[in-house]
């Protein structure tokens, strides 16, 4: 084994893990002061549950030998409990169990992303049940389609997107961002609008500094997310690292410029959102474009997503934290723009339309996009409907108006003398 590769993937896995608290801060700052604890708990709780499920059977479903060789789902009986991964494979450049740990955090982050569409109005217990089932029937299968590659000798068959149509998704534009965005849209539609939407006074962002801190930490974590997906400490990771940096910067500038032109000022929330939208878009494309291509993709994502977040008002769905406008739209853009900006000089070694590659790659990327969107949205909508009809998804209107933190967790983030004693407080006499 190569100690340099192992050290880099260990570091990358830790960076992706950091994206969970970073997302909690990012989302937490965007909600009202009496919703922040619940929002952060949804991120931490959902991610923790998915991590356990990953160890029990999730890794098998995502990276086990494809059942029937169809490329649809991995064999759940292949790695139950992951005990089979304890033995070292001296021929591998990194331990398989390290790869499993790295991918574990992808599953955790993806699930946490969906929570943004349900901010402040979903029962915490219902969210936890939803998160566990959703990861099992939506994320794990799609991860198999996109991330599971067949072995060179043909002994292990991977997913149909990665090996059948050979669509390019370097680090998760389809499996992570489009998947989370489509699921967020379905969940938001089933949950319904917040009380008083669209002018929800009690849900206004309570801490823009937290949003910026969360966005900054997400940017740092994204280097592990993208460059770590090279699975080695070499040239490919270096190209991806640079592409991630310049794309994010271009997205921040593009969103801010659009805001300046449309509203007369560039906001901090816009800057943070532009940064994230560009990171989303460059995620699938980071291994297939040049730095200039990365700048173009980042700028396009920043500009388009700044307009796309207004779709919820025009179409009438309450996507509380713009998961649809940023992650769904950004993921679609990044995945499709590979078909235009890809160059064979980049690690993926393919040419898009602008580099003489024709339209075939664009067609392949479009097929992967449509399939993931339809599956994720459809299955999530059915799951949410079943849970809503059985256990109910929404909290009561009174709890929603006064803030979900006290009702769901018996705590408040910021106490005043007028607030009731917290039931869970260690100071309670």
Short mmCIF file of C-alpha atoms in Angstrom, two decimals:
data_model
loop_
_atom_site.label_atom_id
_atom_site.label_comp_id
_atom_site.label_asym_id
_atom_site.label_seq_id
_atom_site.Cartn_x
_atom_site.Cartn_y
_atom_site.Cartn_z
CA UNK A 1 0.00 0.00 0.00
CA UNK A 2 1.09 3.57 -0.69
CA UNK A 3 1.31 5.48 2.60
CA UNK A 4 0.91 8.81 0.78
CA UNK A 5 -2.37 7.72 -0.80
CA UNK A 6 -3.60 6.33 2.52
CA UNK A 7 -2.74 9.55 4.36
CA UNK A 8 -4.53 11.69 1.77
CA UNK A 9 -7.74 9.63 1.81
CA UNK A 10 -7.72 9.56 5.61
CA UNK A 11 -7.45 13.35 5.53
CA UNK A 12 -10.11 13.63 2.84
CA UNK A 13 -12.52 11.44 4.82
CA UNK A 14 -12.04 13.72 7.83
CA UNK A 15 -12.67 16.77 5.64
CA UNK A 16 -15.91 15.29 4.32
CA UNK A 17 -16.92 14.44 7.89
CA UNK A 18 -16.36 18.11 8.77
CA UNK A 19 -18.95 19.02 6.16
CA UNK A 20 -21.69 17.68 8.46
CA UNK A 21 -21.18 20.25 11.25
CA UNK A 22 -20.37 22.84 8.56
CA UNK A 23 -23.73 22.18 6.93
CA UNK A 24 -25.41 22.36 10.34
CA UNK A 25 -23.90 25.82 10.86
CA UNK A 26 -24.78 26.92 7.32
CA UNK A 27 -28.38 25.75 7.61
CA UNK A 28 -28.63 26.79 11.27
CA UNK A 29 -27.77 30.41 10.54
CA UNK A 30 -30.39 30.53 7.80
CA UNK A 31 -33.32 29.68 10.07
CA UNK A 32 -34.98 31.58 12.94
CA UNK A 33 -33.37 31.64 16.38
CA UNK A 34 -35.95 29.17 17.72
CA UNK A 35 -35.38 26.72 14.90
CA UNK A 36 -31.61 26.46 14.90
CA UNK A 37 -31.22 23.55 17.32
CA UNK A 38 -33.73 21.44 15.44
CA UNK A 39 -32.07 22.23 12.12
CA UNK A 40 -28.66 21.26 13.45
CA UNK A 41 -30.06 18.14 15.11
CA UNK A 42 -31.64 17.06 11.84
CA UNK A 43 -28.18 17.24 10.24
CA UNK A 44 -26.38 15.44 13.06
CA UNK A 45 -29.17 12.95 13.75
CA UNK A 46 -29.77 11.96 10.14
CA UNK A 47 -26.05 11.65 9.42
CA UNK A 48 -25.45 9.51 12.52
CA UNK A 49 -28.29 7.14 11.68
CA UNK A 50 -27.09 6.72 8.11
CA UNK A 51 -23.55 5.99 9.33
CA UNK A 52 -24.86 3.06 11.39
CA UNK A 53 -26.97 1.78 8.51
CA UNK A 54 -23.91 2.04 6.26
CA UNK A 55 -21.99 -0.29 8.55
CA UNK A 56 -24.89 -2.72 8.85
CA UNK A 57 -25.85 -3.07 5.19
CA UNK A 58 -25.46 0.23 3.30
CA UNK A 59 -21.96 -0.44 2.03
CA UNK A 60 -23.10 -3.80 0.66
CA UNK A 61 -26.05 -2.23 -1.14
CA UNK A 62 -23.88 0.51 -2.62
CA UNK A 63 -20.65 -1.35 -3.40
CA UNK A 64 -21.47 -5.04 -3.26
CA UNK A 65 -21.42 -7.15 -6.40
CA UNK A 66 -24.43 -6.10 -8.47
CA UNK A 67 -27.38 -8.47 -8.01
CA UNK A 68 -27.92 -10.41 -11.22
CA UNK A 69 -25.27 -8.32 -12.95
CA UNK A 70 -27.95 -5.70 -13.69
CA UNK A 71 -26.13 -2.73 -12.17
CA UNK A 72 -29.14 -1.74 -10.05
CA UNK A 73 -28.25 -2.70 -6.47
CA UNK A 74 -25.40 -4.37 -4.64
CA UNK A 75 -25.66 -7.71 -2.86
CA UNK A 76 -26.74 -6.95 0.72
CA UNK A 77 -25.30 -10.27 1.93
CA UNK A 78 -21.77 -9.56 0.70
CA UNK A 79 -20.48 -7.24 3.43
CA UNK A 80 -22.94 -7.37 6.36
CA UNK A 81 -21.41 -5.53 9.28
CA UNK A 82 -18.33 -4.89 7.10
CA UNK A 83 -16.35 -7.60 8.95
CA UNK A 84 -15.07 -8.85 5.61
CA UNK A 85 -13.21 -5.57 5.14
CA UNK A 86 -11.01 -6.02 8.21
CA UNK A 87 -8.46 -8.14 6.36
CA UNK A 88 -5.83 -6.07 4.55
CA UNK A 89 -5.47 -6.35 0.77
CA UNK A 90 -1.79 -5.81 0.16
CA UNK A 91 -2.36 -5.34 -3.59
CA UNK A 92 -4.60 -2.31 -3.11
CA UNK A 93 -3.16 1.22 -3.02
CA UNK A 94 -5.50 2.11 -0.14
CA UNK A 95 -7.37 -0.21 2.26
CA UNK A 96 -10.85 -1.12 1.10
CA UNK A 97 -12.13 -0.30 4.58
CA UNK A 98 -10.73 3.23 4.19
CA UNK A 99 -12.65 3.62 0.93
CA UNK A 100 -15.75 2.43 2.77
CA UNK A 101 -15.20 5.05 5.49
CA UNK A 102 -14.66 7.78 2.89
CA UNK A 103 -17.90 6.88 1.10
CA UNK A 104 -19.77 6.62 4.40
CA UNK A 105 -19.56 10.38 4.83
CA UNK A 106 -20.93 10.95 1.32
CA UNK A 107 -24.07 9.10 2.40
CA UNK A 108 -24.23 11.12 5.62
CA UNK A 109 -23.84 14.51 3.92
CA UNK A 110 -26.38 13.69 1.21
CA UNK A 111 -29.03 12.78 3.76
CA UNK A 112 -28.31 15.91 5.81
CA UNK A 113 -28.74 18.08 2.72
CA UNK A 114 -32.36 16.97 2.33
CA UNK A 115 -33.20 18.35 5.78
CA UNK A 116 -33.01 21.91 4.48
CA UNK A 117 -36.36 21.55 2.72
CA UNK A 118 -38.15 20.62 5.96
CA UNK A 119 -36.73 23.31 8.25
CA UNK A 120 -38.90 24.22 11.21
CA UNK A 121 -42.00 22.18 10.44
CA UNK A 122 -41.19 18.43 10.47
CA UNK A 123 -41.38 16.19 13.53
CA UNK A 124 -37.91 15.13 14.59
CA UNK A 125 -38.91 11.48 15.01
CA UNK A 126 -40.56 11.49 11.59
CA UNK A 127 -37.40 12.99 10.10
CA UNK A 128 -35.22 10.27 11.62
CA UNK A 129 -37.48 7.52 10.30
CA UNK A 130 -37.63 9.21 6.90
CA UNK A 131 -33.83 9.64 6.80
CA UNK A 132 -33.13 5.97 7.52
CA UNK A 133 -35.61 4.64 4.98
CA UNK A 134 -34.65 7.24 2.38
CA UNK A 135 -30.96 6.38 2.58
CA UNK A 136 -31.81 2.69 2.20
CA UNK A 137 -34.14 2.85 -0.78
CA UNK A 138 -32.89 5.98 -2.55
CA UNK A 139 -29.30 6.92 -1.72
CA UNK A 140 -27.73 3.45 -1.50
CA UNK A 141 -29.13 2.28 -4.87
CA UNK A 142 -28.18 5.50 -6.67
CA UNK A 143 -24.70 5.39 -5.12
CA UNK A 144 -24.39 1.88 -6.61
CA UNK A 145 -25.41 3.16 -10.04
CA UNK A 146 -22.93 6.02 -10.01
CA UNK A 147 -19.96 5.12 -7.78
CA UNK A 148 -19.63 1.31 -8.03
CA UNK A 149 -17.19 0.42 -10.82
CA UNK A 150 -16.79 -3.10 -12.15
CA UNK A 151 -13.48 -4.81 -11.43
CA UNK A 152 -10.96 -5.11 -14.26
CA UNK A 153 -11.21 -8.92 -14.32
CA UNK A 154 -15.01 -8.84 -14.40
CA UNK A 155 -15.39 -10.67 -11.09
CA UNK A 156 -17.35 -7.77 -9.59
CA UNK A 157 -20.08 -5.94 -11.49
CA UNK A 158 -20.84 -2.33 -10.60
CA UNK A 159 -23.59 0.17 -11.35
CA UNK A 160 -25.21 0.76 -14.72
CA UNK A 161 -24.47 4.50 -14.90
CA UNK A 162 -20.77 4.09 -14.12
CA UNK A 163 -20.18 1.02 -16.28
CA UNK A 164 -23.08 0.76 -18.72
CA UNK A 165 -23.58 4.21 -20.20
CA UNK A 166 -20.30 5.45 -18.63
CA UNK A 167 -21.64 8.83 -17.56
CA UNK A 168 -19.10 11.05 -15.78
CA UNK A 169 -19.69 12.05 -12.18
CA UNK A 170 -16.35 12.53 -10.50
CA UNK A 171 -17.56 13.17 -6.96
CA UNK A 172 -21.36 13.16 -6.76
CA UNK A 173 -23.26 15.68 -8.88
CA UNK A 174 -25.93 13.06 -9.54
CA UNK A 175 -25.72 10.72 -6.54
CA UNK A 176 -25.33 13.51 -3.98
CA UNK A 177 -26.59 16.90 -5.13
CA UNK A 178 -29.26 16.17 -7.72
CA UNK A 179 -30.42 13.28 -5.59
CA UNK A 180 -30.71 15.45 -2.47
CA UNK A 181 -32.31 18.29 -4.44
CA UNK A 182 -34.97 16.10 -6.04
CA UNK A 183 -35.72 14.46 -2.68
CA UNK A 184 -35.95 17.87 -1.02
CA UNK A 185 -38.50 19.00 -3.61
CA UNK A 186 -40.64 15.90 -3.05
CA UNK A 187 -40.47 16.24 0.74
CA UNK A 188 -41.32 19.96 0.59
CA UNK A 189 -44.37 19.26 -1.57
CA UNK A 190 -45.69 16.60 0.79
CA UNK A 191 -44.97 18.65 3.92
CA UNK A 192 -46.67 21.74 2.55
CA UNK A 193 -45.84 25.37 3.18
CA UNK A 194 -44.78 26.88 6.48
CA UNK A 195 -47.42 28.87 8.37
CA UNK A 196 -47.58 32.33 6.85
CA UNK A 197 -45.43 31.41 3.85
CA UNK A 198 -43.89 33.15 1.95
CA UNK A 199 -43.57 35.92 4.56
CA UNK A 200 -42.54 33.81 7.54
CA UNK A 201 -41.32 36.34 10.07
CA UNK A 202 -40.31 33.76 12.68
CA UNK A 203 -38.18 31.89 10.15
CA UNK A 204 -35.96 34.70 8.90
CA UNK A 205 -32.18 34.05 9.02
CA UNK A 206 -31.08 34.84 12.55
CA UNK A 207 -27.28 34.75 12.09
CA UNK A 208 -25.62 35.63 8.82
CA UNK A 209 -22.15 35.21 10.38
CA UNK A 210 -23.02 31.56 11.09
CA UNK A 211 -24.03 31.13 7.45
CA UNK A 212 -20.68 32.49 6.28
CA UNK A 213 -18.74 30.37 8.77
CA UNK A 214 -20.63 27.28 7.64
CA UNK A 215 -20.07 28.11 3.98
CA UNK A 216 -16.35 28.63 4.57
CA UNK A 217 -16.02 25.30 6.36
CA UNK A 218 -17.98 23.60 3.59
CA UNK A 219 -15.53 25.04 1.06
CA UNK A 220 -12.61 23.55 2.98
CA UNK A 221 -14.40 20.23 3.35
CA UNK A 222 -15.20 20.17 -0.36
CA UNK A 223 -11.51 19.73 -1.18
CA UNK A 224 -11.70 16.37 0.54
CA UNK A 225 -15.04 15.65 -1.14
CA UNK A 226 -13.73 16.32 -4.66
CA UNK A 227 -9.96 15.84 -4.60
CA UNK A 228 -10.33 12.87 -2.27
CA UNK A 229 -12.48 11.18 -4.91
CA UNK A 230 -9.32 10.74 -6.99
CA UNK A 231 -8.51 8.05 -4.39
CA UNK A 232 -4.81 8.88 -4.62
CA UNK A 233 -2.43 11.69 -3.80
CA UNK A 234 -1.28 12.54 -7.30
CA UNK A 235 -1.87 14.53 -10.45
CA UNK A 236 -5.62 13.90 -10.69
CA UNK A 237 -6.23 15.09 -7.14
CA UNK A 238 -4.14 18.18 -7.82
CA UNK A 239 -6.14 19.14 -10.92
CA UNK A 240 -9.40 18.57 -9.09
CA UNK A 241 -8.18 20.60 -6.11
CA UNK A 242 -7.44 23.63 -8.30
CA UNK A 243 -10.66 23.30 -10.28
CA UNK A 244 -12.66 23.22 -7.05
CA UNK A 245 -10.96 26.37 -5.76
CA UNK A 246 -11.44 28.52 -8.86
CA UNK A 247 -14.98 27.33 -9.58
CA UNK A 248 -16.13 28.23 -6.07
CA UNK A 249 -14.57 31.67 -6.34
CA UNK A 250 -16.22 32.30 -9.71
CA UNK A 251 -19.60 31.25 -8.32
CA UNK A 252 -19.36 33.66 -5.40
CA UNK A 253 -18.48 36.52 -7.72
CA UNK A 254 -21.17 35.67 -10.28
CA UNK A 255 -23.98 35.45 -7.72
CA UNK A 256 -22.84 38.70 -6.11
CA UNK A 257 -22.72 40.43 -9.49
CA UNK A 258 -26.24 39.30 -10.37
CA UNK A 259 -27.48 40.54 -6.99
CA UNK A 260 -25.73 43.86 -7.47
CA UNK A 261 -27.32 44.36 -10.87
CA UNK A 262 -30.80 43.26 -9.80
CA UNK A 263 -31.06 44.62 -6.27
CA UNK A 264 -28.32 47.21 -5.96
CA UNK A 265 -26.24 45.35 -3.36
CA UNK A 266 -24.25 42.14 -3.01
CA UNK A 267 -25.40 40.36 0.15
CA UNK A 268 -23.44 38.05 2.43
CA UNK A 269 -26.15 35.39 2.08
CA UNK A 270 -25.83 35.65 -1.68
CA UNK A 271 -22.07 35.31 -1.54
CA UNK A 272 -22.34 32.19 0.60
CA UNK A 273 -25.00 30.71 -1.68
CA UNK A 274 -22.98 31.51 -4.80
CA UNK A 275 -19.98 29.75 -3.31
CA UNK A 276 -22.00 26.62 -2.53
CA UNK A 277 -23.84 26.55 -5.87
CA UNK A 278 -20.53 26.60 -7.74
CA UNK A 279 -19.09 23.87 -5.53
CA UNK A 280 -22.16 21.79 -6.30
CA UNK A 281 -21.76 22.32 -10.04
CA UNK A 282 -18.03 21.57 -10.16
CA UNK A 283 -18.43 18.37 -8.14
CA UNK A 284 -19.29 16.09 -11.09
CA UNK A 285 -17.08 18.02 -13.52
CA UNK A 286 -13.92 18.61 -11.49
CA UNK A 287 -12.00 15.77 -13.15
CA UNK A 288 -13.02 16.52 -16.72
CA UNK A 289 -12.47 20.22 -17.29
CA UNK A 290 -9.59 22.69 -17.40
CA UNK A 291 -9.26 25.48 -14.82
CA UNK A 292 -10.85 27.88 -17.31
CA UNK A 293 -13.68 25.41 -17.79
CA UNK A 294 -14.06 25.25 -14.02
CA UNK A 295 -14.30 29.05 -13.85
CA UNK A 296 -16.98 28.99 -16.55
CA UNK A 297 -19.00 26.27 -14.79
CA UNK A 298 -18.71 28.04 -11.44
CA UNK A 299 -19.78 31.37 -12.89
CA UNK A 300 -22.72 29.85 -14.77
CA UNK A 301 -23.88 28.04 -11.65
CA UNK A 302 -23.60 31.16 -9.49
CA UNK A 303 -25.61 33.25 -11.94
CA UNK A 304 -28.27 30.66 -12.80
CA UNK A 305 -28.82 29.43 -9.24
CA UNK A 306 -29.27 33.01 -8.03
CA UNK A 307 -32.27 33.18 -10.34
CA UNK A 308 -33.42 29.61 -9.71
CA UNK A 309 -34.07 30.14 -6.00
CA UNK A 310 -37.02 32.33 -6.94
CA UNK A 311 -38.77 29.38 -8.59
CA UNK A 312 -40.23 28.36 -5.23
CA UNK A 313 -42.21 31.60 -5.09
CA UNK A 314 -43.41 31.35 -8.66
CA UNK A 315 -44.29 27.64 -8.43
CA UNK A 316 -45.56 27.78 -4.85
CA UNK A 317 -43.45 25.24 -2.95
CA UNK A 318 -41.73 25.97 0.35
CA UNK A 319 -38.12 24.86 -0.04
CA UNK A 320 -37.06 26.55 3.17
CA UNK A 321 -33.29 26.69 2.60
CA UNK A 322 -33.12 26.55 -1.21
CA UNK A 323 -31.94 22.97 -1.55
CA UNK A 324 -33.76 22.80 -4.88
CA UNK A 325 -32.44 26.09 -6.26
CA UNK A 326 -28.84 25.39 -5.25
CA UNK A 327 -28.28 21.62 -5.15
CA UNK A 328 -30.80 20.37 -7.70
CA UNK A 329 -30.19 23.12 -10.24
CA UNK A 330 -26.45 23.29 -9.55
CA UNK A 331 -26.11 19.52 -9.85
CA UNK A 332 -27.98 19.46 -13.16
CA UNK A 333 -25.83 22.29 -14.53
CA UNK A 334 -22.55 20.69 -13.52
CA UNK A 335 -23.50 17.28 -14.88
CA UNK A 336 -24.73 18.58 -18.24
CA UNK A 337 -21.94 21.13 -18.73
CA UNK A 338 -19.45 18.26 -18.73
CA UNK A 339 -20.86 17.52 -22.17
CA UNK A 340 -19.74 20.97 -23.29
CA UNK A 341 -16.57 21.82 -21.35
CA UNK A 342 -14.87 18.42 -20.91
CA UNK A 343 -11.35 18.18 -22.31
CA UNK A 344 -9.23 15.07 -22.74
CA UNK A 345 -6.30 16.95 -21.18
CA UNK A 346 -8.09 16.62 -17.79
CA UNK A 347 -7.92 13.40 -15.72
CA UNK A 348 -11.16 11.91 -17.08
CA UNK A 349 -9.69 12.06 -20.59
CA UNK A 350 -12.81 12.84 -22.64
CA UNK A 351 -13.80 15.71 -24.93
CA UNK A 352 -17.06 17.60 -24.76
CA UNK A 353 -18.78 19.48 -27.55
CA UNK A 354 -16.58 22.58 -27.25
CA UNK A 355 -13.45 20.44 -27.65
CA UNK A 356 -14.56 18.46 -30.68
CA UNK A 357 -16.19 15.59 -28.85
CA UNK A 358 -19.63 15.85 -30.43
CA UNK A 359 -22.96 15.53 -28.64
CA UNK A 360 -22.68 11.91 -27.51
CA UNK A 361 -21.25 12.75 -24.10
CA UNK A 362 -23.93 15.39 -23.55
CA UNK A 363 -26.59 12.79 -24.31
CA UNK A 364 -25.08 10.31 -21.86
CA UNK A 365 -24.94 12.96 -19.14
CA UNK A 366 -28.56 13.91 -19.83
CA UNK A 367 -29.70 10.29 -19.52
CA UNK A 368 -28.00 9.92 -16.15
CA UNK A 369 -29.51 13.22 -15.01
CA UNK A 370 -33.08 12.37 -15.95
CA UNK A 371 -32.91 8.88 -14.47
CA UNK A 372 -31.59 10.02 -11.10
CA UNK A 373 -34.10 12.88 -10.91
CA UNK A 374 -37.10 10.69 -11.72
CA UNK A 375 -36.10 7.89 -9.34
CA UNK A 376 -35.17 10.16 -6.44
CA UNK A 377 -38.22 12.41 -6.71
CA UNK A 378 -40.67 9.57 -7.30
CA UNK A 379 -39.52 7.24 -4.52
CA UNK A 380 -39.10 10.11 -2.04
CA UNK A 381 -42.59 11.44 -2.75
CA UNK A 382 -44.12 7.98 -2.21
CA UNK A 383 -42.13 7.48 1.02
CA UNK A 384 -43.10 10.91 2.37
CA UNK A 385 -46.77 10.35 1.50
CA UNK A 386 -46.82 7.00 3.30
CA UNK A 387 -45.20 8.44 6.41
CA UNK A 388 -47.49 11.47 6.36
CA UNK A 389 -50.60 9.27 6.17
CA UNK A 390 -49.36 6.94 8.95
CA UNK A 391 -47.32 8.77 11.59
CA UNK A 392 -47.72 12.34 10.29
CA UNK A 393 -44.82 14.57 9.26
CA UNK A 394 -45.80 18.05 10.49
CA UNK A 395 -45.54 19.50 13.96
CA UNK A 396 -48.53 21.35 15.36
CA UNK A 397 -49.22 24.92 14.19
CA UNK A 398 -48.62 26.41 17.66
CA UNK A 399 -45.23 24.72 17.97
CA UNK A 400 -44.36 25.86 14.47
CA UNK A 401 -45.18 29.48 15.24
CA UNK A 402 -43.28 29.65 18.52
CA UNK A 403 -40.37 27.64 17.12
CA UNK A 404 -39.72 23.92 16.95
CA UNK A 405 -36.70 23.82 19.26
CA UNK A 406 -38.58 23.79 22.56
CA UNK A 407 -41.27 21.40 21.32
CA UNK A 408 -38.91 18.89 19.73
CA UNK A 409 -35.85 19.08 21.97
CA UNK A 410 -36.93 20.85 25.19
CA UNK A 411 -34.18 23.39 24.60
CA UNK A 412 -33.63 26.87 23.23
CA UNK A 413 -30.43 28.12 21.66
CA UNK A 414 -30.72 31.60 23.14
CA UNK A 415 -32.47 31.98 26.50
CA UNK A 416 -34.02 35.14 27.94
CA UNK A 417 -35.46 35.76 31.40
CA UNK A 418 -38.98 35.32 30.01
CA UNK A 419 -38.32 31.89 28.53
CA UNK A 420 -39.59 28.73 30.30
CA UNK A 421 -37.10 26.44 32.01
CA UNK A 422 -35.67 23.92 29.58
CA UNK A 423 -36.82 20.38 30.37
CA UNK A 424 -33.47 18.96 29.39
CA UNK A 425 -31.33 21.55 31.17
CA UNK A 426 -28.81 20.25 33.71
CA UNK A 427 -29.46 23.44 35.74
CA UNK A 428 -33.15 22.59 36.19
CA UNK A 429 -33.96 22.48 39.89
#
